[in-house]
XYZ file of C-alpha atoms in Angstrom:
177
model
C 87.665 133.940 97.323
C 85.881 130.273 96.611
C 88.766 128.678 96.503
C 89.473 130.015 99.551
C 86.485 129.203 101.415
C 86.065 125.943 99.935
C 89.571 125.236 101.586
C 88.617 126.286 104.983
C 87.534 122.965 106.268
C 91.077 121.633 105.437
C 92.622 124.260 106.529
C 91.299 124.122 109.820
C 91.283 120.400 110.407
C 95.326 121.007 109.874
C 95.357 123.475 112.135
C 93.655 121.767 115.001
C 95.351 118.324 114.219
C 98.802 120.871 114.694
C 97.268 122.022 118.482
C 95.439 118.477 119.480
C 94.855 115.352 117.886
C 93.484 113.858 115.040
C 89.642 113.370 116.553
C 89.730 117.427 117.038
C 90.543 118.010 113.711
C 87.969 115.978 112.570
C 85.239 116.934 114.766
C 86.672 120.432 113.543
C 86.858 119.356 109.689
C 82.764 118.088 109.999
C 81.905 121.219 111.850
C 83.471 123.427 109.184
C 81.860 121.551 106.219
C 78.193 121.543 107.846
C 78.967 125.670 108.709
C 80.253 126.285 105.306
C 76.860 124.665 104.128
C 74.734 126.085 106.473
C 76.071 129.807 105.600
C 76.063 129.209 101.757
C 72.363 128.398 102.347
C 71.663 131.536 104.302
C 73.305 133.413 101.774
C 71.208 132.245 98.777
C 74.295 130.770 97.167
C 74.185 127.608 94.888
C 75.702 124.585 97.016
C 76.789 122.113 93.986
C 75.852 118.370 93.949
C 79.298 117.431 94.638
C 79.581 119.650 97.212
C 76.600 117.590 99.246
C 78.571 114.503 98.331
C 81.953 115.681 99.798
C 79.483 116.580 102.627
C 78.146 113.450 103.061
C 81.174 111.771 103.101
C 83.166 113.963 105.517
C 80.135 113.426 107.766
C 79.868 109.903 107.873
C 83.719 109.457 107.444
C 84.108 111.691 110.018
C 80.868 110.430 112.327
C 82.822 107.195 112.457
C 86.330 107.734 113.088
C 84.778 110.093 116.407
C 82.254 107.064 117.174
C 84.736 104.734 116.707
C 88.031 106.043 117.994
C 89.515 105.229 114.715
C 91.364 107.368 112.746
C 91.385 104.784 109.839
C 87.861 106.095 108.359
C 89.031 109.846 107.738
C 92.123 108.327 106.185
C 89.646 106.960 103.784
C 87.707 110.113 103.076
C 89.523 111.746 100.624
C 89.590 107.964 98.661
C 86.437 107.808 98.461
C 85.539 111.120 97.527
C 88.474 110.642 94.576
C 86.945 107.279 93.762
C 83.552 109.430 93.789
C 84.504 111.941 91.336
C 86.371 109.215 89.087
C 83.497 107.612 88.868
C 80.884 110.556 87.854
C 83.143 111.697 85.459
C 83.873 107.971 83.598
C 80.323 107.259 84.425
C 78.883 110.485 82.412
C 80.703 109.572 79.410
C 80.288 105.962 79.698
C 76.723 105.441 81.163
C 75.137 108.829 80.525
C 76.796 109.531 77.482
C 77.693 113.254 78.749
C 81.080 114.428 79.022
C 80.714 116.146 82.486
C 84.421 118.342 81.983
C 82.427 119.830 78.779
C 79.324 120.667 80.949
C 81.079 121.849 83.743
C 83.556 124.485 81.600
C 82.592 124.560 77.991
C 81.047 127.811 78.350
C 84.527 129.227 79.074
C 86.693 127.916 76.504
C 86.246 126.683 73.265
C 87.773 123.042 72.388
C 87.231 120.845 69.675
C 85.472 117.107 71.089
C 88.134 114.973 71.051
C 90.056 117.156 73.548
C 86.882 117.100 75.580
C 87.316 113.667 76.046
C 90.709 113.490 76.927
C 90.217 116.088 78.983
C 87.668 113.963 80.786
C 89.661 110.714 81.058
C 92.550 112.913 82.003
C 90.425 114.074 84.893
C 89.415 110.829 85.964
C 92.534 109.077 85.860
C 94.034 111.920 87.833
C 91.242 111.150 90.375
C 91.761 107.643 90.434
C 95.891 108.144 91.022
C 94.826 110.154 93.990
C 92.861 107.448 95.539
C 95.592 105.378 95.275
C 97.812 107.515 96.265
C 96.216 108.653 99.379
C 96.149 105.098 100.942
C 99.608 104.412 99.830
C 100.693 107.569 102.201
C 97.995 106.664 104.735
C 99.159 102.973 105.095
C 102.504 103.326 104.568
C 103.431 106.058 106.838
C 102.763 108.016 110.070
C 99.195 109.700 110.920
C 101.509 112.790 110.882
C 102.414 112.603 107.261
C 99.448 111.727 106.142
C 97.830 114.895 107.382
C 100.910 116.687 105.788
C 99.840 114.985 102.569
C 96.229 115.197 102.603
C 96.735 119.180 103.079
C 99.903 120.209 101.377
C 100.480 117.105 98.791
C 97.078 116.851 97.788
C 96.505 120.337 97.060
C 100.440 120.876 95.221
C 99.663 118.015 92.829
C 96.171 119.444 92.097
C 97.804 122.424 91.134
C 100.413 120.833 89.043
C 97.978 118.824 87.324
C 95.316 121.989 86.684
C 98.768 124.195 85.080
C 99.334 121.465 83.367
C 95.846 121.055 81.986
C 95.757 124.837 81.058
C 99.314 124.483 79.376
C 97.539 121.859 77.415
C 93.873 123.005 76.847
C 95.786 126.239 75.239
C 97.653 124.459 72.838
C 94.958 123.159 71.838
C 93.512 126.517 71.557
C 95.874 128.404 69.606
C 94.658 129.114 65.915
C 95.441 126.800 62.832
C 98.480 128.505 60.828
């Protein structure tokens, strides 16, 4: 349910784009993101720092898109978000000396320190690649194609990466013989 709830603004963005245009879709995503955070607050659910960052980015970039009637800003939003994620993971490791992937998942699975380090850098690289891929599609193709990539391509690539990570992690968790 949480996963579906997290993807609600993206789904509404896609539907609004198909029915109207990029500007209605952008407004829909901004409003849906705001409503989502308000709903979580009212229900007493914790709001993660990255959810606040994501909200700020959609409000700023969506707001600029609507205010200036320029779709370039909303197309940059995923890239900025991916770069924030990559910088957070890398910065946590390089500056803070913390492995944020281990901090997030360490209570659920047990891995050797070396694997946690590799996992952290793998996700850092994944987010950096996704940032570049978003810009490549945004500037190399039509808005229609970019929206489809944003909704389906990034979701598919993320799910594939998660599955590969799960397989890789499970191999590290196998008992030594």
